[in-house]
């Protein structure tokens, strides 16, 4: 029985042990090596986990049963390499959960995360281990001492290499299965930290069961095959990377970990994809957009053909013109708009693009994945409205429990998600968990929980779900309630704008538009919006940037833009 995601690794190691499973810029791992590394990591850290658990419990270390040290956080100082991924699997084999930590995080944020997390220990998987970004009071173990690093076997670990080669694959498989035997699929697999509205990051805790849901759904809908090569763009501390790592395990494919710097050099990026035989990308919108912004496909001739089968994207609203550009060069590829927050395990809906959209259209987010229920919850207009479970309207007209039917187009409501894709909650944060993970309207609290995304959506005339904006991206301007996302959609449809984003200056009562373009085009933008938006929705201030700032997840850094504006650095 598949009770943990490592079962997929074991199956692949048995079916094709010498097939390449993981590769980074410098090294690669076969499925045999992947399994071996994971088991050796588990062996190496188990005594330390027991010792730390005993220390915290105030009992002798030899009195702690390793089987009892479970469901605890173990941090990994990550890099863009196979060592990080092997560390993840090794931690999972101990029955604990891994937490990817970016060593480049600001020291204050890293300290806050570690304080919230309180890990039993840290594994250092950086290419160049060195001083830690912040002081820690738990052991920090170098993953390179735990197994022979492919292509980098030194005199120090040559004995381990001989020992490892002497133990046949079946022995490692037996140990792996024995370690996995005590895990249940509702145990946590990983936690990733997202921004919190209170200023304290939230650790979203995701179970093995939710990852099985993800991979089963992607396989059923998209049909990944054994020769699929995923080009990994998403950082490992971002949940989007799970789609590459675990879909590859599910189909027996390969993951190529792309160096981060290449996303600033589109020509080099395309050559890397071609040489590494990448045929499937599941990227952030901004990563896909960079190639189009630089029109890199116009002139780049890769040394070998680049043959993309699937181009999938998520994280932000994709400008239609970006996908129209890609379609010129890869007309036979499958293009998919994915939607979903971290709290529902990457994605809960998908829309397959089967036609060419006009620039002023928007891609729907489509329909729910199998075994997932997605619905729109009508927002209360007043606190006097009768409320049902979870504090939402028990009934509104003919819409029972405030749920908007897909037969009712253009009515906006909060996107809610139900199913085993829903995360376990926020680590060590019961109040926020109770706030966002609630009972389904009209149902007993003992039944399925739902996750309230805080995103607003609506159904189009075809009954397809569409994203409107963040609930907190709604403003009141000139007595009108306005979705900033609607303004951005109109701006992004203008052909000479690469990308645009908007925010509201409450002090000056102005809608501010920051746009990326080759030259100042504010007059042309104002003219172009006359036919697209009513006057009260048109921005009051336009600011051009040659390049939008991106955050670590390759999304537009909206927080930084607003800070720069407030500090007078954007004019």
Coordinates of C-alpha atoms in Angstrom, one line a residue:
X1 CA 0.0 0.0 0.0
X2 CA 1.2 3.5 -0.8
X3 CA 1.2 5.1 2.6
X4 CA 4.0 7.6 1.8
X5 CA 5.4 9.3 -1.2
X6 CA 8.6 7.4 -0.9
X7 CA 6.8 4.3 -2.2
X8 CA 7.0 5.9 -5.6
X9 CA 10.7 6.2 -5.3
X10 CA 11.1 2.6 -4.3
X11 CA 9.0 1.4 -7.3
X12 CA 11.1 3.4 -9.7
X13 CA 14.4 2.2 -8.1
X14 CA 13.2 -1.3 -8.7
X15 CA 11.8 -0.8 -12.2
X16 CA 14.7 1.1 -13.7
X17 CA 17.5 1.6 -11.1
X18 CA 20.0 3.2 -13.5
X19 CA 17.6 5.7 -15.1
X20 CA 18.4 9.3 -14.2
X21 CA 15.9 10.7 -11.7
X22 CA 17.5 14.0 -10.7
X23 CA 20.0 16.4 -12.3
X24 CA 21.4 19.8 -11.4
X25 CA 24.0 21.9 -13.1
X26 CA 26.9 19.8 -11.8
X27 CA 25.7 16.3 -11.1
X28 CA 23.0 13.7 -11.6
X29 CA 21.4 10.9 -9.6
X30 CA 19.9 7.6 -10.9
X31 CA 16.9 6.2 -9.1
X32 CA 19.2 3.7 -7.4
X33 CA 21.4 6.5 -6.1
X34 CA 18.4 8.6 -5.2
X35 CA 17.0 5.8 -3.0
X36 CA 20.4 5.0 -1.5
X37 CA 21.1 8.6 -0.6
X38 CA 17.6 9.0 1.0
X39 CA 18.1 5.9 3.2
X40 CA 21.6 6.9 4.2
X41 CA 20.4 10.4 5.2
X42 CA 17.7 8.7 7.3
X43 CA 20.3 6.5 8.9
X44 CA 22.6 9.4 9.7
X45 CA 20.1 11.8 11.2
X46 CA 18.0 9.3 13.3
X47 CA 20.4 9.2 16.3
X48 CA 20.6 13.0 16.3
X49 CA 16.8 13.2 16.1
X50 CA 16.5 10.9 19.1
X51 CA 19.1 12.8 21.1
X52 CA 17.3 16.1 20.4
X53 CA 13.9 14.7 21.3
X54 CA 15.4 13.3 24.6
X55 CA 17.0 16.6 25.4
X56 CA 13.7 18.5 25.0
X57 CA 11.8 15.8 27.0
X58 CA 14.4 15.8 29.7
X59 CA 15.0 12.0 29.5
X60 CA 18.1 9.9 28.7
X61 CA 18.9 9.6 25.0
X62 CA 19.0 5.8 25.1
X63 CA 15.5 5.8 26.4
X64 CA 13.9 7.3 23.3
X65 CA 12.5 4.9 20.7
X66 CA 13.2 6.2 17.1
X67 CA 9.7 5.1 16.2
X68 CA 8.3 7.6 18.7
X69 CA 10.2 10.6 17.2
X70 CA 7.8 11.4 14.4
X71 CA 6.0 14.3 12.8
X72 CA 8.6 16.8 13.9
X73 CA 10.1 19.6 11.7
X74 CA 13.6 19.2 10.3
X75 CA 15.0 22.2 8.4
X76 CA 17.0 22.0 5.2
X77 CA 19.3 24.8 4.1
X78 CA 18.6 24.5 0.4
X79 CA 20.4 25.1 -2.8
X80 CA 19.5 24.4 -6.5
X81 CA 20.9 20.9 -6.3
X82 CA 20.1 17.2 -6.0
X83 CA 21.5 17.2 -2.5
X84 CA 18.6 19.2 -1.2
X85 CA 16.1 16.7 -2.8
X86 CA 17.9 13.7 -1.3
X87 CA 17.7 15.4 2.1
X88 CA 14.0 15.9 1.8
X89 CA 13.4 12.1 1.1
X90 CA 15.8 11.1 3.9
X91 CA 13.9 13.2 6.4
X92 CA 10.6 11.7 5.2
X93 CA 12.0 8.2 5.8
X94 CA 12.4 9.0 9.5
X95 CA 8.7 9.8 9.8
X96 CA 9.4 13.5 10.2
X97 CA 8.7 16.4 7.8
X98 CA 11.1 18.6 5.9
X99 CA 11.1 22.4 5.8
X100 CA 13.1 24.0 3.0
X101 CA 14.9 27.1 4.2
X102 CA 16.5 29.6 1.8
X103 CA 19.9 30.7 3.3
X104 CA 19.6 34.0 1.4
X105 CA 16.5 35.1 3.5
X106 CA 17.0 38.3 5.5
X107 CA 18.3 37.4 8.9
X108 CA 15.2 38.7 10.7
X109 CA 12.9 36.6 8.6
X110 CA 15.0 33.5 9.0
X111 CA 15.1 34.0 12.8
X112 CA 11.3 34.4 12.9
X113 CA 10.8 31.2 10.9
X114 CA 13.2 29.2 13.0
X115 CA 11.5 30.5 16.2
X116 CA 8.1 29.5 14.9
X117 CA 9.4 26.2 13.6
X118 CA 11.6 25.0 16.5
X119 CA 13.2 22.2 14.4
X120 CA 14.9 19.3 15.9
X121 CA 17.9 19.8 13.7
X122 CA 19.1 21.4 10.4
X123 CA 20.6 19.7 7.3
X124 CA 23.0 21.9 5.3
X125 CA 22.6 21.0 1.6
X126 CA 24.3 24.2 0.2
X127 CA 26.8 23.9 -2.6
X128 CA 29.3 25.7 -0.4
X129 CA 28.7 25.1 3.3
X130 CA 29.7 28.0 5.4
X131 CA 28.6 30.2 8.3
X132 CA 24.9 30.1 9.0
X133 CA 22.9 33.2 8.3
X134 CA 21.6 33.3 11.9
X135 CA 22.7 31.7 15.2
X136 CA 20.9 28.4 15.9
X137 CA 20.7 26.2 19.0
X138 CA 20.3 22.8 17.3
X139 CA 22.7 20.5 15.4
X140 CA 23.5 21.4 11.8
X141 CA 24.6 18.4 9.8
X142 CA 26.4 18.6 6.4
X143 CA 24.5 16.3 4.0
X144 CA 27.8 15.6 2.1
X145 CA 29.0 13.5 5.1
X146 CA 26.0 11.2 4.9
X147 CA 26.3 9.6 1.4
X148 CA 28.7 9.7 -1.6
X149 CA 27.9 12.8 -3.6
X150 CA 27.7 11.8 -7.3
X151 CA 30.8 12.8 -9.2
X152 CA 32.4 14.2 -6.1
X153 CA 33.6 11.1 -4.2
X154 CA 36.6 12.3 -2.1
X155 CA 39.1 10.4 0.0
X156 CA 37.1 11.2 3.1
X157 CA 34.0 9.4 2.0
X158 CA 35.5 6.8 -0.3
X159 CA 35.0 4.2 2.4
X160 CA 31.3 5.0 2.4
X161 CA 31.2 4.6 -1.4
X162 CA 32.7 1.1 -1.2
X163 CA 30.3 0.2 1.7
X164 CA 27.4 1.5 -0.3
X165 CA 28.3 -0.4 -3.5
X166 CA 28.6 -3.6 -1.4
X167 CA 25.1 -3.3 -0.2
X168 CA 22.9 -4.3 -3.0
X169 CA 19.7 -2.5 -4.1
X170 CA 17.5 -5.0 -2.5
X171 CA 18.9 -4.4 0.9
X172 CA 18.3 -0.7 0.6
X173 CA 14.8 -1.3 -0.7
X174 CA 14.1 -3.6 2.3
X175 CA 15.3 -0.9 4.8
X176 CA 13.3 1.7 3.0
X177 CA 10.1 -0.3 3.2
X178 CA 10.7 -1.0 6.9
X179 CA 11.2 2.7 7.6
X180 CA 8.1 3.6 5.7
X181 CA 6.0 0.9 7.4
X182 CA 5.2 3.1 10.4
X183 CA 4.1 6.1 8.4
X184 CA 0.4 6.8 7.6
X185 CA -0.6 9.0 4.7
X186 CA -2.0 11.7 6.9
X187 CA 1.4 12.3 8.4
X188 CA 3.0 15.6 7.4
X189 CA 5.5 15.4 4.5
X190 CA 6.7 19.1 4.4
X191 CA 6.0 22.6 5.5
X192 CA 6.6 25.7 3.5
X193 CA 6.4 29.2 4.9
X194 CA 4.3 31.9 3.3
X195 CA 3.8 35.5 4.1
X196 CA 1.4 36.2 7.1
X197 CA -0.8 39.3 7.3
X198 CA 0.4 39.8 10.9
X199 CA 4.0 40.0 9.7
X200 CA 4.8 36.5 11.1
X201 CA 5.3 33.9 8.3
X202 CA 2.9 30.9 8.3
X203 CA 4.2 27.4 7.9
X204 CA 1.7 25.5 5.7
X205 CA 1.8 21.8 6.7
X206 CA 1.1 19.3 3.8
X207 CA 0.5 15.5 4.2
X208 CA 1.6 12.6 2.1
X209 CA -2.1 12.0 1.2
X210 CA -2.3 15.5 -0.3
X211 CA 0.7 14.8 -2.5
X212 CA -0.8 11.5 -3.7
X213 CA -4.0 13.5 -4.6
X214 CA -1.8 15.9 -6.6
X215 CA 0.1 13.3 -8.6
X216 CA -2.9 11.1 -9.2
X217 CA -4.9 14.1 -10.5
X218 CA -2.1 15.4 -12.8
X219 CA -1.6 11.9 -14.2
X220 CA -5.3 11.4 -14.9
X221 CA -5.7 14.8 -16.5
X222 CA -2.4 15.3 -18.3
X223 CA -1.0 11.8 -18.7
X224 CA 2.7 12.3 -17.9
X225 CA 4.9 9.4 -19.3
X226 CA 8.1 7.8 -18.3
X227 CA 10.1 10.0 -20.8
X228 CA 8.8 13.2 -19.2
X229 CA 11.6 15.6 -18.3
X230 CA 10.5 18.4 -16.0
X231 CA 12.4 21.6 -16.1
X232 CA 12.3 22.7 -12.5
X233 CA 12.0 26.5 -12.0
X234 CA 10.3 26.9 -8.7
X235 CA 12.6 27.3 -5.6
X236 CA 12.4 24.4 -3.2
X237 CA 11.0 26.6 -0.4
X238 CA 8.0 27.3 -2.7
X239 CA 5.3 24.6 -3.0
X240 CA 5.3 24.8 -6.8
X241 CA 8.5 22.7 -6.8
X242 CA 6.4 19.8 -5.5
X243 CA 4.7 19.5 -8.9
X244 CA 8.1 18.7 -10.5
X245 CA 9.5 16.5 -7.8
X246 CA 6.5 14.3 -7.1
X247 CA 5.0 14.2 -10.6
X248 CA 8.4 12.9 -11.8
X249 CA 8.3 10.2 -9.1
X250 CA 4.8 9.3 -10.0
X251 CA 5.5 8.7 -13.7
X252 CA 9.1 7.6 -13.4
X253 CA 10.4 10.7 -15.2
X254 CA 13.3 13.1 -14.6
X255 CA 13.7 16.4 -13.0
X256 CA 16.3 18.9 -14.3
X257 CA 17.0 21.6 -11.7
X258 CA 17.6 24.8 -13.6
X259 CA 20.1 27.3 -12.1
X260 CA 18.3 30.4 -10.9
X261 CA 20.5 32.8 -12.8
X262 CA 19.4 31.5 -16.1
X263 CA 16.0 33.1 -15.7
X264 CA 17.7 36.4 -16.1
X265 CA 19.4 35.2 -19.4
X266 CA 16.6 33.9 -21.6
X267 CA 18.9 32.8 -24.5
X268 CA 21.0 30.8 -22.1
X269 CA 17.9 29.4 -20.4
X270 CA 16.5 28.1 -23.7
X271 CA 19.8 26.4 -24.6
X272 CA 19.9 24.7 -21.2
X273 CA 16.4 23.4 -21.7
X274 CA 17.3 22.0 -25.1
X275 CA 20.5 20.4 -24.1
X276 CA 18.9 18.8 -21.1
X277 CA 16.0 17.5 -23.2
X278 CA 13.4 19.3 -21.1
X279 CA 9.9 18.7 -22.5
X280 CA 7.6 19.8 -19.7
X281 CA 7.7 23.1 -17.7
X282 CA 5.4 24.0 -14.8
X283 CA 6.6 27.5 -14.1
X284 CA 5.5 30.7 -12.4
X285 CA 3.8 33.1 -14.7
X286 CA 6.7 35.6 -14.4
X287 CA 9.2 32.9 -15.5
X288 CA 7.2 32.2 -18.7
X289 CA 6.7 35.9 -19.2
X290 CA 10.4 36.7 -19.1
X291 CA 11.0 34.7 -22.3
X292 CA 8.3 36.6 -24.1
X293 CA 9.3 40.0 -22.7
X294 CA 12.8 39.6 -24.2
X295 CA 11.3 38.0 -27.3
X296 CA 14.0 35.3 -26.8
X297 CA 12.3 32.8 -29.1
X298 CA 12.6 35.1 -32.1
X299 CA 16.3 34.8 -32.7
X300 CA 17.6 32.1 -30.4
X301 CA 18.8 29.0 -32.2
X302 CA 19.6 26.2 -29.8
X303 CA 22.3 23.7 -30.6
X304 CA 19.8 20.9 -30.4
X305 CA 16.0 21.2 -31.0
X306 CA 13.9 22.3 -28.1
X307 CA 10.8 20.2 -28.0
X308 CA 8.3 21.3 -25.4
X309 CA 5.2 19.1 -25.0
X310 CA 3.6 20.8 -22.0
X311 CA 3.7 24.5 -20.8
X312 CA 1.9 25.0 -17.5
X313 CA 1.8 28.1 -15.4
X314 CA 0.4 29.4 -12.1
X315 CA 0.9 31.9 -9.4
X316 CA -0.3 35.1 -11.1
X317 CA -2.6 36.2 -13.8
X318 CA -1.0 35.3 -17.2
X319 CA -1.2 38.0 -19.9
X320 CA -2.8 36.5 -22.9
X321 CA -0.2 38.0 -25.2
X322 CA 2.5 36.0 -23.5
X323 CA 1.0 32.7 -24.3
X324 CA 0.1 33.8 -27.8
X325 CA 3.8 34.5 -28.3
X326 CA 4.9 31.0 -27.0
X327 CA 2.2 29.4 -29.3
X328 CA 3.9 30.8 -32.4
X329 CA 7.0 28.7 -31.7
X330 CA 5.4 25.6 -30.0
X331 CA 2.0 25.3 -31.6
X332 CA 1.6 21.7 -30.7
X333 CA 2.4 22.0 -27.0
X334 CA -0.3 21.7 -24.3
X335 CA -0.9 25.0 -22.5
X336 CA -2.5 24.9 -19.1
X337 CA -3.5 27.7 -16.7
X338 CA -3.2 26.3 -13.1
X339 CA -4.7 27.8 -10.0
X340 CA -4.4 27.2 -6.3
X341 CA -2.8 28.5 -3.1
X342 CA -0.2 26.7 -1.1
X343 CA -2.9 25.6 1.4
X344 CA -4.5 23.2 -1.0
X345 CA -1.3 21.5 -2.2
X346 CA -0.2 23.5 -5.2
X347 CA -3.2 23.5 -7.5
X348 CA -6.9 22.8 -7.3
X349 CA -8.2 23.8 -10.8
X350 CA -6.9 23.8 -14.3
X351 CA -7.9 25.2 -17.7
X352 CA -6.5 23.8 -20.9
X353 CA -6.1 26.5 -23.6
X354 CA -7.4 25.1 -26.8
X355 CA -7.8 28.3 -28.8
X356 CA -6.1 31.6 -29.4
X357 CA -7.4 34.2 -27.0
X358 CA -7.7 37.9 -27.9
X359 CA -5.4 40.2 -25.8
X360 CA -8.3 41.7 -23.9
X361 CA -9.7 38.3 -22.9
X362 CA -8.7 36.5 -19.7
X363 CA -7.8 32.8 -19.3
X364 CA -10.3 31.0 -17.0
X365 CA -9.0 28.9 -14.2
X366 CA -11.3 26.3 -15.4
X367 CA -12.5 23.3 -13.4
X368 CA -11.5 21.4 -10.3
X369 CA -9.1 18.5 -10.4
X370 CA -10.5 15.0 -9.7
X371 CA -11.3 14.3 -6.1
X372 CA -11.4 18.1 -5.4
X373 CA -14.4 20.3 -4.9
X374 CA -14.1 24.0 -5.7
X375 CA -17.0 26.4 -5.2
X376 CA -17.8 30.1 -4.8
X377 CA -19.0 31.3 -1.4
X378 CA -21.2 34.4 -1.5
X379 CA -19.9 37.2 0.7
X380 CA -22.2 38.6 3.3
X381 CA -23.4 42.2 2.7
X382 CA -24.1 42.9 6.3
X383 CA -23.5 41.4 9.7
X384 CA -27.2 41.1 10.3
X385 CA -27.5 38.3 7.7
X386 CA -28.4 35.0 9.2
X387 CA -25.2 32.9 9.4
X388 CA -24.6 29.2 9.2
X389 CA -21.6 27.1 10.1
X390 CA -18.3 29.0 9.8
X391 CA -20.0 32.4 10.0
X392 CA -21.3 32.4 6.4
X393 CA -24.8 32.9 5.2
X394 CA -27.0 29.9 5.7
X395 CA -29.1 30.9 2.7
X396 CA -29.3 33.7 0.2
X397 CA -32.3 33.8 -2.1
X398 CA -32.3 30.5 -4.0
X399 CA -28.6 29.9 -3.3
X400 CA -28.5 27.4 -0.4
X401 CA -25.7 28.0 2.2
X402 CA -24.5 31.0 0.2
X403 CA -22.9 28.8 -2.5
X404 CA -23.1 30.3 -6.0
X405 CA -24.1 27.9 -8.7
X406 CA -22.1 27.7 -11.9
X407 CA -25.3 28.4 -13.8
X408 CA -25.2 32.0 -12.5
X409 CA -22.5 33.9 -14.4
X410 CA -20.6 37.0 -13.3
X411 CA -21.6 36.8 -9.6
X412 CA -18.4 37.1 -7.5
X413 CA -17.7 35.0 -4.4
X414 CA -14.8 33.7 -2.4
X415 CA -13.1 30.6 -3.9
X416 CA -13.3 27.8 -1.4
X417 CA -11.7 24.3 -1.7
X418 CA -12.7 21.0 -0.3
X419 CA -11.0 17.6 -0.4
X420 CA -7.9 15.7 0.8
X421 CA -5.8 18.2 -1.2
X422 CA -6.5 20.7 1.7
X423 CA -3.4 21.1 3.9
X424 CA -3.3 20.0 7.5
X425 CA -3.1 23.6 8.6
X426 CA -0.5 26.1 9.8
X427 CA 2.3 24.7 11.9
X428 CA 2.1 25.8 15.6
X429 CA -0.7 28.4 14.7
X430 CA -4.1 27.0 15.7
X431 CA -5.8 30.4 15.6
X432 CA -4.9 31.1 12.0
X433 CA -5.7 27.5 11.1
X434 CA -9.2 27.8 12.6
X435 CA -9.7 31.1 10.8
X436 CA -8.9 29.8 7.3
X437 CA -9.7 26.1 7.5
X438 CA -13.3 25.9 8.4
X439 CA -16.4 23.7 8.2
X440 CA -18.3 23.7 4.9
X441 CA -21.3 26.1 5.0
X442 CA -24.4 24.4 6.4
X443 CA -22.4 21.3 7.3
X444 CA -21.4 19.9 10.7
X445 CA -17.9 20.8 11.9
X446 CA -17.2 17.0 12.0
X447 CA -17.4 16.7 8.2
X448 CA -14.9 17.8 5.6
X449 CA -13.0 21.0 6.2
X450 CA -12.7 23.6 3.5
X451 CA -10.0 26.1 2.9
X452 CA -11.2 29.7 2.2
X453 CA -8.6 31.1 -0.2
X454 CA -9.4 34.8 0.2
X455 CA -9.5 35.0 -3.7
X456 CA -12.6 36.2 -5.5
X457 CA -13.9 34.4 -8.5
X458 CA -16.9 34.1 -10.8
X459 CA -18.3 31.8 -13.5
X460 CA -18.4 32.9 -17.1
X461 CA -21.2 32.2 -19.4
X462 CA -19.8 28.7 -20.2
X463 CA -19.8 27.8 -16.5
X464 CA -16.0 28.0 -16.3
X465 CA -14.5 29.3 -13.1
X466 CA -12.6 32.6 -13.5
X467 CA -10.2 34.4 -11.1
X468 CA -11.2 38.0 -10.3
X469 CA -8.7 39.2 -7.7
X470 CA -7.6 38.9 -4.1
X471 CA -10.3 39.7 -1.7
X472 CA -7.9 42.2 -0.1
X473 CA -7.2 43.7 -3.5
X474 CA -10.5 45.4 -3.6
X475 CA -10.6 49.2 -3.1
X476 CA -13.2 51.9 -2.7
X477 CA -12.5 54.8 -5.0
X478 CA -14.8 57.7 -6.0
X479 CA -17.6 55.8 -4.3
X480 CA -17.1 52.8 -6.5
X481 CA -15.9 49.3 -5.4
X482 CA -13.1 48.4 -7.7
X483 CA -11.0 45.2 -8.2
X484 CA -7.4 46.2 -9.0
X485 CA -7.0 42.9 -10.8
X486 CA -9.6 44.1 -13.4
X487 CA -7.5 47.2 -14.1
X488 CA -4.3 45.1 -14.4
X489 CA -6.0 42.8 -16.9
X490 CA -6.9 45.8 -19.1
X491 CA -3.4 47.1 -18.8
X492 CA -1.8 43.8 -19.6
X493 CA -3.9 43.5 -22.8
X494 CA -2.1 46.6 -24.2
X495 CA 0.5 45.3 -26.6
X496 CA 3.4 47.7 -25.8
X497 CA 3.2 46.9 -22.0
X498 CA 5.2 43.9 -20.9
X499 CA 3.4 43.7 -17.5
X500 CA 1.6 46.0 -15.1
X501 CA 0.5 46.0 -11.5
X502 CA -1.6 48.5 -9.5
X503 CA -2.0 49.5 -5.9
X504 CA -4.0 52.2 -4.1
X505 CA -2.5 55.3 -2.5
X506 CA -5.0 55.9 0.3
X507 CA -3.5 59.1 1.4
X508 CA -3.8 60.8 -2.0
X509 CA -6.8 58.8 -3.1
X510 CA -5.1 57.6 -6.3
X511 CA -4.9 54.4 -8.3
X512 CA -1.2 53.9 -9.1
X513 CA -0.1 51.9 -12.1
X514 CA 3.5 50.6 -12.4
X515 CA 4.2 49.2 -15.8
X516 CA 7.2 47.6 -17.6
X517 CA 7.8 48.9 -21.1
X518 CA 10.7 50.0 -23.3
X519 CA 9.8 53.7 -23.1
X520 CA 7.4 56.1 -21.4
X521 CA 4.0 55.5 -22.9
X522 CA 1.7 57.0 -20.3
X523 CA -0.3 59.0 -22.8
X524 CA -0.8 56.1 -25.1
X525 CA -1.9 54.0 -22.1
X526 CA -4.5 56.5 -21.0
X527 CA -5.8 56.6 -24.6
X528 CA -5.9 52.8 -24.8
X529 CA -7.9 52.5 -21.6
X530 CA -10.7 54.8 -22.7
X531 CA -12.3 51.9 -24.6
X532 CA -11.5 49.4 -21.9
X533 CA -12.3 50.9 -18.5
X534 CA -14.8 53.5 -17.1
X535 CA -13.2 56.7 -16.1
X536 CA -13.3 56.0 -12.3
X537 CA -11.3 52.8 -12.9
X538 CA -8.4 54.4 -14.8
X539 CA -5.2 54.9 -13.0
X540 CA -4.4 58.4 -11.7
X541 CA -0.7 57.9 -11.8
X542 CA 1.6 56.0 -14.2
X543 CA 5.1 54.9 -13.4
X544 CA 7.4 53.2 -15.9
X545 CA 10.1 50.7 -15.0
X546 CA 12.5 49.0 -17.4
X547 CA 12.3 45.8 -15.3
X548 CA 9.8 44.9 -12.6
X549 CA 11.4 43.6 -9.4
X550 CA 10.8 39.9 -8.8
X551 CA 10.8 38.1 -5.5
X552 CA 12.5 34.7 -4.8
X553 CA 9.5 32.9 -6.3
X554 CA 9.9 34.8 -9.6
X555 CA 6.7 36.7 -9.0
X556 CA 6.3 40.5 -9.2
X557 CA 7.5 41.9 -5.8
X558 CA 4.4 44.0 -5.1
X559 CA 5.4 44.7 -1.5
X560 CA 8.8 46.1 -2.7
X561 CA 7.0 48.2 -5.3
X562 CA 4.7 49.7 -2.8
X563 CA 7.6 50.4 -0.4
X564 CA 9.6 52.1 -3.1
X565 CA 6.6 54.2 -4.0
X566 CA 6.0 55.2 -0.3
X567 CA 9.7 56.1 0.0
X568 CA 9.6 58.3 -3.1
X569 CA 11.8 56.0 -5.1
X570 CA 9.2 55.6 -7.8
X571 CA 8.2 58.6 -9.8

